[in-house]
Coordinates of C-alpha atoms in Angstrom, one line a residue:
M206 CA -41.9 -18.6 21.6
E207 CA -42.9 -22.1 22.7
T208 CA -46.3 -23.2 21.7
T209 CA -48.1 -26.5 22.3
L210 CA -50.2 -28.5 19.9
R211 CA -52.1 -31.7 20.6
G212 CA -52.8 -34.6 18.3
V213 CA -53.3 -38.3 19.1
G214 CA -50.2 -40.1 20.5
V215 CA -49.9 -43.5 18.9
S216 CA -46.4 -44.7 19.5
H217 CA -44.5 -44.2 22.8
G218 CA -41.3 -42.2 23.2
V219 CA -39.9 -38.6 22.9
A220 CA -38.4 -37.1 19.8
I221 CA -36.7 -33.7 19.6
G222 CA -35.5 -32.4 16.2
E223 CA -35.9 -30.3 13.2
V224 CA -39.0 -30.6 10.9
R225 CA -38.6 -32.1 7.5
H226 CA -41.6 -32.4 5.2
M227 CA -42.6 -35.4 3.1
G228 CA -42.3 -34.8 -0.6
T229 CA -45.4 -33.4 -2.4
A230 CA -47.8 -35.6 -4.3
V231 CA -47.3 -36.5 -8.0
L232 CA -48.7 -33.7 -10.3
E233 CA -51.8 -34.5 -12.3
P234 CA -50.8 -35.7 -15.8
P235 CA -52.0 -33.6 -18.7
A236 CA -55.3 -34.7 -20.4
K237 CA -54.1 -35.1 -24.0
Q238 CA -55.6 -37.4 -26.6
I239 CA -53.5 -40.1 -28.3
P240 CA -54.2 -41.5 -31.8
A241 CA -56.0 -44.8 -31.9
E242 CA -53.0 -46.7 -33.2
E243 CA -51.0 -45.8 -30.1
A244 CA -53.6 -47.3 -27.7
E245 CA -52.2 -50.8 -27.6
R246 CA -48.7 -49.5 -26.8
E247 CA -50.0 -47.2 -24.0
Q248 CA -52.0 -50.1 -22.6
G249 CA -48.8 -52.1 -22.5
R250 CA -47.0 -49.3 -20.7
A251 CA -49.7 -49.1 -18.1
R252 CA -49.6 -52.9 -17.5
Q253 CA -45.8 -52.8 -17.2
A254 CA -45.9 -49.9 -14.7
V255 CA -48.6 -51.6 -12.6
E256 CA -46.5 -54.9 -12.4
A257 CA -43.4 -53.0 -11.6
V258 CA -45.1 -51.1 -8.8
A259 CA -46.6 -54.3 -7.4
A260 CA -43.2 -56.0 -7.5
D261 CA -41.6 -53.0 -5.7
L262 CA -44.3 -53.1 -2.9
I263 CA -43.8 -56.8 -2.4
A264 CA -40.0 -56.3 -2.3
R265 CA -40.4 -53.6 0.3
G266 CA -42.7 -55.8 2.3
N267 CA -40.1 -58.6 2.2
L268 CA -37.4 -56.2 3.5
A269 CA -39.6 -54.9 6.3
G270 CA -41.2 -58.2 7.4
G271 CA -43.9 -58.5 10.0
E272 CA -47.0 -56.3 10.0
A273 CA -45.5 -54.1 7.3
Q274 CA -45.2 -57.1 4.9
H275 CA -48.9 -57.9 5.3
V276 CA -49.9 -54.3 4.6
L277 CA -47.7 -53.9 1.6
E278 CA -48.8 -57.2 0.0
A279 CA -52.4 -55.9 0.3
Q280 CA -51.3 -52.7 -1.5
A281 CA -49.7 -54.8 -4.3
M282 CA -53.0 -56.6 -4.7
M283 CA -54.7 -53.3 -4.9
A284 CA -52.4 -52.2 -7.7
Q285 CA -53.2 -55.4 -9.7
D286 CA -56.9 -55.2 -9.2
P287 CA -58.3 -56.6 -12.5
E288 CA -61.4 -54.3 -12.5
L289 CA -59.2 -51.2 -12.0
M290 CA -56.8 -52.4 -14.8
A291 CA -59.8 -53.0 -17.1
D292 CA -61.0 -49.5 -16.5
V293 CA -57.5 -48.1 -17.2
E294 CA -57.4 -50.0 -20.5
R295 CA -60.9 -48.8 -21.5
R296 CA -59.9 -45.2 -20.9
I297 CA -56.7 -45.6 -23.0
A298 CA -58.8 -47.3 -25.8
V299 CA -60.8 -44.0 -26.2
G300 CA -57.7 -41.8 -26.3
S301 CA -56.2 -41.3 -22.9
T302 CA -52.4 -41.7 -22.3
A303 CA -51.3 -44.4 -20.0
E304 CA -50.6 -42.0 -17.1
R305 CA -53.9 -40.2 -17.6
G306 CA -55.9 -43.4 -17.8
V307 CA -54.4 -44.6 -14.5
Y308 CA -55.0 -41.2 -12.9
D309 CA -58.7 -41.1 -13.9
A310 CA -59.4 -44.7 -13.2
F311 CA -58.1 -44.4 -9.7
A312 CA -60.0 -41.2 -9.2
A313 CA -63.2 -42.9 -10.1
Y314 CA -62.6 -45.7 -7.7
R315 CA -61.7 -43.2 -5.0
A316 CA -65.0 -41.4 -5.5
L317 CA -66.8 -44.7 -5.3
L318 CA -65.3 -45.4 -1.9
A319 CA -66.3 -41.9 -0.7
N320 CA -69.8 -42.3 -1.9
A321 CA -70.1 -45.6 0.0
G322 CA -70.0 -43.6 3.2
E323 CA -66.3 -43.9 3.7
Y324 CA -66.4 -47.3 5.2
L325 CA -63.3 -48.0 3.2
A326 CA -61.9 -44.5 3.6
G327 CA -58.9 -46.1 5.4
R328 CA -57.9 -47.6 2.0
V329 CA -58.0 -44.2 0.3
A330 CA -54.5 -43.2 1.5
D331 CA -53.2 -46.6 0.3
L332 CA -55.0 -46.2 -3.0
D333 CA -53.5 -42.7 -3.6
D334 CA -50.1 -44.0 -2.9
V335 CA -50.4 -46.8 -5.4
R336 CA -51.7 -44.3 -8.0
N337 CA -48.9 -41.9 -7.4
R338 CA -46.3 -44.7 -7.7
I339 CA -47.7 -45.9 -11.0
V340 CA -48.1 -42.4 -12.4
A341 CA -44.6 -41.4 -11.3
R342 CA -43.1 -44.5 -13.0
L343 CA -45.0 -43.7 -16.3
L344 CA -43.9 -40.0 -16.2
G345 CA -40.3 -41.0 -15.5
V346 CA -40.1 -38.9 -12.3
P347 CA -38.9 -39.9 -8.8
M348 CA -41.6 -41.0 -6.5
P349 CA -42.1 -38.3 -3.8
G350 CA -41.4 -39.7 -0.4
V351 CA -39.2 -39.5 2.7
P352 CA -36.7 -36.6 2.3
D353 CA -33.0 -37.1 1.9
S354 CA -31.1 -35.9 5.0
D355 CA -27.7 -36.7 6.6
E356 CA -29.0 -35.4 10.0
P357 CA -31.8 -36.9 12.1
Y358 CA -35.1 -35.1 11.8
V359 CA -38.8 -35.3 12.7
L360 CA -40.9 -36.1 9.6
I361 CA -44.1 -34.2 8.9
A362 CA -46.7 -35.5 6.4
R363 CA -50.4 -35.2 5.6
D364 CA -50.4 -39.0 6.0
L365 CA -47.8 -41.7 5.6
A366 CA -48.3 -44.5 3.1
P367 CA -47.4 -47.9 4.4
A368 CA -44.6 -48.3 1.7
D369 CA -42.9 -45.2 3.2
T370 CA -43.6 -46.0 6.9
A371 CA -42.4 -49.6 6.6
L372 CA -38.9 -48.7 5.6
L373 CA -38.3 -45.6 7.8
D374 CA -34.8 -45.6 9.2
P375 CA -35.2 -45.0 13.0
A376 CA -31.6 -43.7 13.1
L377 CA -32.6 -40.8 10.9
V378 CA -36.3 -40.4 11.5
L379 CA -36.6 -39.5 15.2
G380 CA -40.4 -39.5 15.0
F381 CA -43.2 -38.4 12.8
V382 CA -46.4 -36.3 12.9
T383 CA -49.3 -36.6 10.5
E384 CA -52.3 -34.4 9.9
E385 CA -54.6 -37.4 9.2
G386 CA -54.8 -41.0 10.5
G387 CA -55.9 -42.4 13.7
P388 CA -54.7 -44.7 16.5
T389 CA -55.4 -47.8 14.4
S390 CA -54.3 -46.5 11.0
H391 CA -51.6 -48.4 9.1
S392 CA -49.1 -45.7 9.8
A393 CA -49.8 -45.8 13.6
I394 CA -49.5 -49.6 13.7
L395 CA -46.3 -49.6 11.8
A396 CA -44.8 -46.8 13.9
R397 CA -45.3 -48.9 17.0
A398 CA -43.7 -51.9 15.3
L399 CA -40.7 -49.7 14.4
G400 CA -40.5 -48.2 17.9
V401 CA -40.7 -44.6 16.4
P402 CA -42.5 -42.0 18.5
A403 CA -45.5 -40.8 16.5
V404 CA -48.5 -38.4 16.7
V405 CA -51.3 -38.5 14.2
A406 CA -54.5 -36.5 13.6
L407 CA -52.8 -33.1 14.2
P408 CA -54.6 -30.4 12.1
G409 CA -52.2 -27.9 10.6
A410 CA -49.1 -30.1 11.0
G411 CA -48.2 -29.2 7.5
E412 CA -47.9 -25.5 8.4
L413 CA -44.9 -26.2 10.6
A414 CA -42.0 -24.6 8.8
E415 CA -39.1 -26.6 7.5
G416 CA -36.3 -26.6 10.0
T417 CA -38.4 -25.7 13.0
V418 CA -37.4 -27.5 16.1
I419 CA -40.2 -29.5 17.7
A420 CA -40.5 -31.9 20.6
V421 CA -42.9 -34.8 20.0
D422 CA -44.4 -36.8 22.9
G423 CA -45.7 -40.0 21.3
S424 CA -47.5 -41.0 24.6
T425 CA -49.5 -37.8 25.2
G426 CA -49.9 -36.6 21.7
E427 CA -48.3 -33.2 22.6
I428 CA -46.1 -31.3 20.2
F429 CA -44.0 -28.5 21.6
V430 CA -42.9 -26.0 18.9
E431 CA -39.5 -24.4 19.6
P432 CA -39.3 -25.8 23.1
N433 CA -37.1 -23.9 25.5
A434 CA -34.1 -25.4 27.3
E435 CA -36.2 -26.2 30.4
K436 CA -38.9 -28.1 28.4
R437 CA -36.2 -30.0 26.5
A438 CA -34.4 -31.1 29.7
E439 CA -37.8 -32.1 31.2
M440 CA -38.7 -34.3 28.2
E441 CA -35.2 -35.8 27.9
S442 CA -35.2 -36.6 31.6
A443 CA -38.6 -38.3 31.4
A444 CA -37.4 -40.3 28.4
A445 CA -34.2 -41.4 30.2
A446 CA -36.2 -42.4 33.3
R447 CA -38.6 -44.4 31.1
K448 CA -35.7 -46.1 29.3
A449 CA -34.1 -47.1 32.7
A450 CA -37.4 -48.5 33.9
L451 CA -37.7 -50.6 30.8
S452 CA -34.2 -52.0 31.2
A453 CA -34.9 -52.9 34.8
S454 CA -38.2 -54.7 34.0
S455 CA -38.1 -58.4 33.0
G456 CA -40.0 -61.6 33.6
P457 CA -43.8 -62.3 33.4
G458 CA -46.3 -59.5 33.5
A459 CA -47.7 -58.8 36.9
T460 CA -48.9 -56.1 39.2
S461 CA -46.7 -55.0 42.1
D462 CA -48.6 -57.3 44.5
G463 CA -48.1 -60.3 42.3
H464 CA -51.4 -60.5 40.3
K465 CA -50.3 -62.2 37.1
V466 CA -51.2 -60.6 33.8
P467 CA -49.6 -62.6 30.9
L468 CA -48.1 -60.3 28.3
L469 CA -48.5 -61.8 24.8
A470 CA -47.4 -60.7 21.4
N471 CA -49.5 -59.9 18.3
V472 CA -47.8 -61.5 15.2
G473 CA -48.6 -61.5 11.6
G474 CA -46.4 -64.5 10.6
P475 CA -43.1 -66.2 11.4
G476 CA -41.2 -63.0 10.6
D477 CA -42.6 -61.3 13.7
V478 CA -41.5 -64.1 16.1
P479 CA -37.9 -63.1 16.8
A480 CA -38.9 -59.6 18.1
A481 CA -41.7 -61.1 20.2
V482 CA -39.2 -63.6 21.8
E483 CA -36.6 -60.8 22.4
A484 CA -39.3 -58.6 24.1
G485 CA -40.0 -61.5 26.5
A486 CA -43.5 -62.2 25.3
E487 CA -45.1 -65.1 27.2
G488 CA -46.7 -66.4 24.1
V489 CA -48.9 -65.1 21.2
G490 CA -52.2 -63.5 22.0
L491 CA -53.1 -62.8 18.3
F492 CA -51.6 -64.8 15.4
R493 CA -53.1 -63.2 12.3
T494 CA -53.2 -65.8 9.6
E495 CA -54.2 -63.5 6.7
F496 CA -50.6 -63.2 5.5
L497 CA -50.8 -66.7 4.0
F498 CA -54.0 -65.9 2.1
L499 CA -52.9 -62.5 0.6
D500 CA -50.2 -64.1 -1.7
D501 CA -53.0 -65.1 -4.1
S502 CA -56.4 -63.6 -4.0
K503 CA -57.8 -66.2 -6.4
R504 CA -57.4 -69.3 -4.2
A505 CA -56.6 -70.4 -0.7
P506 CA -53.1 -71.7 0.2
S507 CA -52.7 -75.4 0.3
E508 CA -52.9 -77.3 3.6
E509 CA -49.2 -78.2 3.4
K510 CA -48.2 -74.5 3.1
Q511 CA -50.4 -73.6 6.0
V512 CA -49.0 -76.4 8.2
A513 CA -45.4 -75.2 7.6
A514 CA -46.2 -71.6 8.5
Y515 CA -48.2 -72.4 11.6
R516 CA -45.6 -74.8 12.9
A517 CA -42.9 -72.2 12.6
V518 CA -44.7 -70.0 15.0
L519 CA -45.8 -72.7 17.4
E520 CA -42.3 -74.1 17.7
A521 CA -41.1 -70.7 18.9
F522 CA -43.1 -70.8 22.1
P523 CA -42.6 -74.3 23.6
E524 CA -44.9 -74.7 26.6
G525 CA -46.3 -71.2 25.9
R526 CA -49.8 -70.1 24.8
V527 CA -50.4 -69.4 21.1
V528 CA -53.8 -67.9 20.2
V529 CA -54.5 -68.2 16.5
R530 CA -57.2 -66.2 14.8
V531 CA -58.6 -68.0 11.8
L532 CA -58.8 -66.1 8.5
D533 CA -60.4 -62.6 8.9
A534 CA -61.2 -61.7 5.3
G535 CA -63.6 -59.1 4.0
A536 CA -64.0 -55.3 4.5
D537 CA -60.4 -53.9 3.8
K538 CA -59.0 -57.4 3.2
P539 CA -61.1 -58.7 0.3
L540 CA -60.2 -62.1 -1.3
D541 CA -61.7 -63.0 -4.7
F542 CA -62.4 -66.6 -3.7
L543 CA -64.1 -65.7 -0.4
T544 CA -65.7 -62.3 -0.2
P545 CA -68.5 -60.8 -2.2
A546 CA -67.4 -58.1 -4.6
D547 CA -70.6 -55.9 -4.6
E548 CA -71.4 -55.2 -1.0
P549 CA -72.4 -51.6 -0.3
N550 CA -70.9 -51.6 3.2
P551 CA -68.3 -54.4 3.3
A552 CA -67.4 -53.6 7.0
L553 CA -71.0 -54.5 7.8
G554 CA -71.3 -57.4 5.4
V555 CA -70.0 -60.9 5.0
R556 CA -66.6 -60.8 6.7
G557 CA -64.7 -62.8 9.2
L558 CA -66.5 -65.9 10.5
R559 CA -69.4 -65.1 8.2
S560 CA -67.2 -65.6 5.2
L561 CA -65.8 -68.9 6.5
L562 CA -69.2 -70.3 7.4
D563 CA -70.2 -69.6 3.8
H564 CA -67.1 -71.5 2.6
P565 CA -66.7 -74.4 5.0
D566 CA -64.0 -76.0 2.9
V567 CA -61.7 -73.0 3.5
L568 CA -62.3 -73.1 7.3
R569 CA -62.0 -76.9 7.4
T570 CA -58.6 -76.8 5.6
Q571 CA -57.3 -74.2 8.0
L572 CA -58.4 -76.0 11.1
T573 CA -57.0 -79.3 9.9
A574 CA -53.7 -77.6 9.1
L575 CA -53.6 -76.1 12.6
A576 CA -54.3 -79.5 14.1
K577 CA -51.4 -81.1 12.1
A578 CA -49.0 -78.2 12.9
A579 CA -49.5 -78.7 16.6
Q580 CA -49.0 -82.5 16.6
G581 CA -46.2 -83.5 18.9
L582 CA -45.6 -80.0 20.3
P583 CA -46.1 -79.0 24.0
V584 CA -47.5 -75.6 23.0
H585 CA -50.9 -74.6 24.4
L586 CA -52.8 -73.9 21.2
E587 CA -56.0 -71.9 21.2
V588 CA -58.0 -71.0 18.1
M589 CA -60.5 -68.2 17.9
A590 CA -63.0 -66.9 15.4
P591 CA -63.3 -63.2 14.3
M592 CA -66.5 -61.3 14.1
V593 CA -68.6 -63.5 16.4
A594 CA -72.1 -61.9 16.8
D595 CA -74.0 -64.4 19.0
R596 CA -74.2 -67.9 20.4
A597 CA -75.1 -69.4 17.1
D598 CA -71.9 -68.1 15.6
A599 CA -69.9 -69.5 18.5
K600 CA -71.5 -72.9 18.3
A601 CA -70.9 -73.1 14.5
F602 CA -67.3 -72.4 15.0
A603 CA -66.8 -74.8 17.9
D604 CA -68.6 -77.5 15.9
A605 CA -66.2 -76.9 13.0
C606 CA -63.2 -77.2 15.3
R607 CA -64.4 -80.5 16.7
E608 CA -65.2 -81.9 13.3
A609 CA -61.6 -81.0 12.1
G610 CA -60.2 -83.0 15.0
L611 CA -58.6 -79.9 16.5
R612 CA -57.2 -80.5 20.1
A613 CA -57.2 -76.9 21.3
K614 CA -59.3 -74.4 23.2
F615 CA -61.9 -72.7 21.0
G616 CA -62.6 -69.0 21.5
A617 CA -64.5 -66.0 20.2
M618 CA -63.3 -62.5 19.5
V619 CA -65.5 -59.8 20.9
E620 CA -65.5 -57.1 18.2
I621 CA -69.2 -56.5 17.9
P622 CA -71.2 -54.9 20.7
S623 CA -73.7 -57.8 20.7
A624 CA -70.9 -60.2 21.6
A625 CA -70.0 -58.1 24.7
L626 CA -73.7 -57.7 25.7
R627 CA -74.3 -61.5 25.4
A628 CA -70.9 -62.7 26.4
R629 CA -72.2 -65.3 28.9
S630 CA -74.3 -66.9 26.3
I631 CA -71.4 -67.1 23.9
L632 CA -69.3 -68.7 26.6
R633 CA -71.7 -71.6 26.8
E634 CA -70.1 -72.7 23.5
V635 CA -66.5 -71.6 23.6
E636 CA -63.8 -71.5 26.3
F637 CA -62.3 -68.0 26.1
L638 CA -62.9 -64.5 24.8
S639 CA -60.5 -62.1 23.2
L640 CA -61.4 -58.4 22.8
G641 CA -60.4 -56.8 19.5
T642 CA -60.7 -53.2 20.7
N643 CA -60.1 -51.7 17.3
D644 CA -63.1 -53.1 15.6
L645 CA -65.2 -53.0 18.8
A646 CA -64.7 -49.3 18.9
Q647 CA -65.5 -49.0 15.2
Y648 CA -68.8 -50.8 15.6
T649 CA -69.7 -49.2 19.0
F650 CA -69.4 -45.6 17.7
A651 CA -70.1 -46.1 14.0
A652 CA -66.7 -44.6 13.4
D653 CA -64.4 -46.0 10.7
R654 CA -61.0 -46.9 12.3
Q655 CA -59.1 -45.3 9.4
V656 CA -60.8 -41.9 9.3
G657 CA -58.9 -39.2 11.1
A658 CA -62.0 -37.0 11.4
V659 CA -63.6 -39.4 13.8
S660 CA -60.4 -40.5 15.6
R661 CA -61.7 -39.3 19.0
L662 CA -64.3 -42.0 18.8
Q663 CA -61.7 -44.6 18.1
D664 CA -59.9 -43.7 21.3
P665 CA -59.8 -46.8 23.4
W666 CA -60.2 -44.7 26.5
Q667 CA -63.8 -44.0 25.5
P668 CA -65.9 -44.9 28.7
A669 CA -68.5 -46.7 26.6
L670 CA -65.9 -49.0 25.2
L671 CA -64.5 -49.6 28.7
D672 CA -68.1 -50.5 29.7
L673 CA -68.2 -53.2 27.1
V674 CA -64.7 -54.5 28.1
A675 CA -66.0 -54.7 31.7
L676 CA -69.1 -56.6 30.6
S677 CA -67.1 -59.2 28.8
A678 CA -64.6 -59.6 31.6
E679 CA -67.4 -60.0 34.2
A680 CA -69.1 -62.6 32.1
A681 CA -65.9 -64.6 31.6
R682 CA -65.2 -64.4 35.4
A683 CA -68.7 -65.7 36.1
E684 CA -68.2 -68.6 33.8
G685 CA -64.7 -69.4 35.0
R686 CA -63.2 -68.5 31.6
S687 CA -60.4 -66.2 30.4
C688 CA -60.9 -62.8 28.7
G689 CA -57.9 -61.2 27.0
V690 CA -57.4 -58.0 25.0
C691 CA -55.5 -58.2 21.7
G692 CA -56.4 -54.8 20.2
E693 CA -54.2 -51.8 20.1
A694 CA -55.6 -50.7 23.5
A695 CA -53.3 -53.2 25.2
S696 CA -50.2 -51.4 24.0
D697 CA -51.0 -48.3 26.1
P698 CA -49.2 -48.8 29.4
L699 CA -51.7 -46.7 31.4
L700 CA -54.7 -48.2 29.8
A701 CA -53.2 -51.7 30.3
C702 CA -53.5 -51.0 34.1
V703 CA -57.1 -50.0 33.6
L704 CA -57.9 -53.1 31.6
T705 CA -56.3 -55.2 34.3
G706 CA -58.6 -53.4 36.8
L707 CA -61.6 -54.2 34.6
G708 CA -60.8 -57.9 35.0
V709 CA -59.0 -58.6 31.7
T710 CA -56.8 -61.7 32.2
S711 CA -54.1 -61.2 29.5
L712 CA -52.9 -58.5 27.3
S713 CA -51.5 -58.9 23.7
M714 CA -49.7 -56.2 21.7
G715 CA -47.0 -55.5 19.3
A716 CA -43.6 -56.7 20.6
A717 CA -42.2 -53.2 20.9
S718 CA -44.9 -52.2 23.5
I719 CA -44.3 -55.2 25.9
P720 CA -41.5 -53.7 27.9
Y721 CA -43.4 -50.4 28.4
V722 CA -46.5 -52.3 29.6
R723 CA -44.5 -54.7 31.8
A724 CA -42.7 -51.9 33.6
T725 CA -45.9 -49.8 34.2
L726 CA -48.0 -52.7 35.5
A727 CA -45.2 -53.6 38.0
K728 CA -45.6 -50.2 39.6
Y729 CA -49.2 -50.6 40.8
T730 CA -51.2 -53.1 42.9
L731 CA -54.3 -54.8 41.5
A732 CA -56.4 -52.6 43.9
Q733 CA -55.0 -49.4 42.4
C734 CA -55.7 -50.7 38.9
E735 CA -59.3 -51.5 39.9
R736 CA -59.7 -48.0 41.4
A737 CA -58.3 -46.5 38.2
A738 CA -60.7 -48.5 36.1
A739 CA -63.7 -47.4 38.2
A740 CA -62.6 -43.7 37.8
A741 CA -62.2 -44.1 34.0
R742 CA -65.6 -45.6 33.6
A743 CA -67.2 -42.8 35.7
A744 CA -65.9 -40.2 33.2
D745 CA -67.8 -38.7 30.3
S746 CA -65.1 -38.6 27.7
A747 CA -61.9 -40.4 26.7
E748 CA -59.7 -37.5 27.8
E749 CA -61.5 -37.3 31.2
A750 CA -61.1 -41.1 31.6
R751 CA -57.4 -40.9 30.9
V752 CA -56.9 -38.0 33.4
A753 CA -59.0 -39.7 36.0
A754 CA -57.1 -43.0 35.8
Q755 CA -53.7 -41.1 35.8
G756 CA -54.9 -39.2 38.9
V757 CA -55.7 -42.4 40.8
L758 CA -52.5 -44.1 39.9
S759 CA -50.3 -41.1 40.8
G760 CA -52.1 -40.6 44.1
E761 CA -53.5 -37.2 43.3

């Protein structure tokens, strides 16, 4: 009998296939004591395992490229964390085996994160994966992971570690469903990059029996268990129609009545550029520069290294617009040379622009490198600061850009509610705004973007979040400035229409989402988008907002 379940759809598309479950977690190693004379040998085993796991994560990142590479390099840094390693060695010195020392040290760090109010709970899944990989290597057992199968299947897991998600084979893994996670979790972001339909935050997903046939709608978040022939045909027909619409859609982003909405790509480095170009991106709306700084947490990359990396991206979009975000360190991206190590709530501490203003030499080097990278190129370079709170922040950033001799537009990201509320004030200092809806939702609702239990508050359809988007767009229009969206919200085709109706002037997303958004925008007029936006803002919940907007656009 067909039943319907609902989670959070995070990656477009339809998948129909048999359930296969992710391998179970590594068993807890036995707590046996070792003689003191074996401690040094066990410490050496632990160090070797850590280095091997870190090297494997980096290798997987190099294979995957793009956003996945950034995530996996961050995991490798986690594996090599000197404080964690020191704790492992202390535990071995008092009698633990290497595997038990690793297990207990990671458990203690995990508890520390939980006691900090789960601001870093999004890193717990990554931490568990690193621990499991090290322990499995020490025990000499295979690392549990994606099941072996000769036939395509739908993968079910409690959560997916980045190292597994990054190397999924779309030819075999038709889609995936997880019990935990949220729309901005690592697994969701990587699923969109891979173009694999995905649903997260589905309680009880693990209870679906192996071999059960399910149909996954990555757009609506619906899961149909044992769908009948009629339901299968309906979903397959809808998927075929969507694919045909994508193939027919090309050119710049615009509504059906010709209102231009440039569709830009989010990139994490030169490796993401080919996919962006192939998708028809009109430029880059978010160039994340953290990938350069994660190679070595002890020191910033040289100016020469930065120039080469930036120029590789700028050259790919001649005459196009490239918006670069300066280093956004802190919170879940700590860097030893930049961010404090003892903050109780790192997400609310010295991160983003705050870190850079505390280390003006790092900011100056990056801005100088960007200026040199753009020399002689016809590209329209724009540079923006993350985590701008007020006009003083915006002024400090603009002053730093001018002092570095940067010939570009200077902008501010709107990720803190105060920036949306005082957007006109901020625009007295900078020339454009870019809404980072992931962090803006996190700070608006006090809901960590990586915690599945509060994923409903991370839903970008939340009317309160739409209100802040509207405030920012209205301020930009009043000042004659542009206001784009570069958060995950832009990758939702229906929401892209609503954002356009709110007055957003450009949309930036992962390359895989651009064709979906382009095709959907082209179906509606600006007036329809504006009516859909008004209906969504008048709702009282994210689901009501989504339904209201859909009703307006479908003429119901």
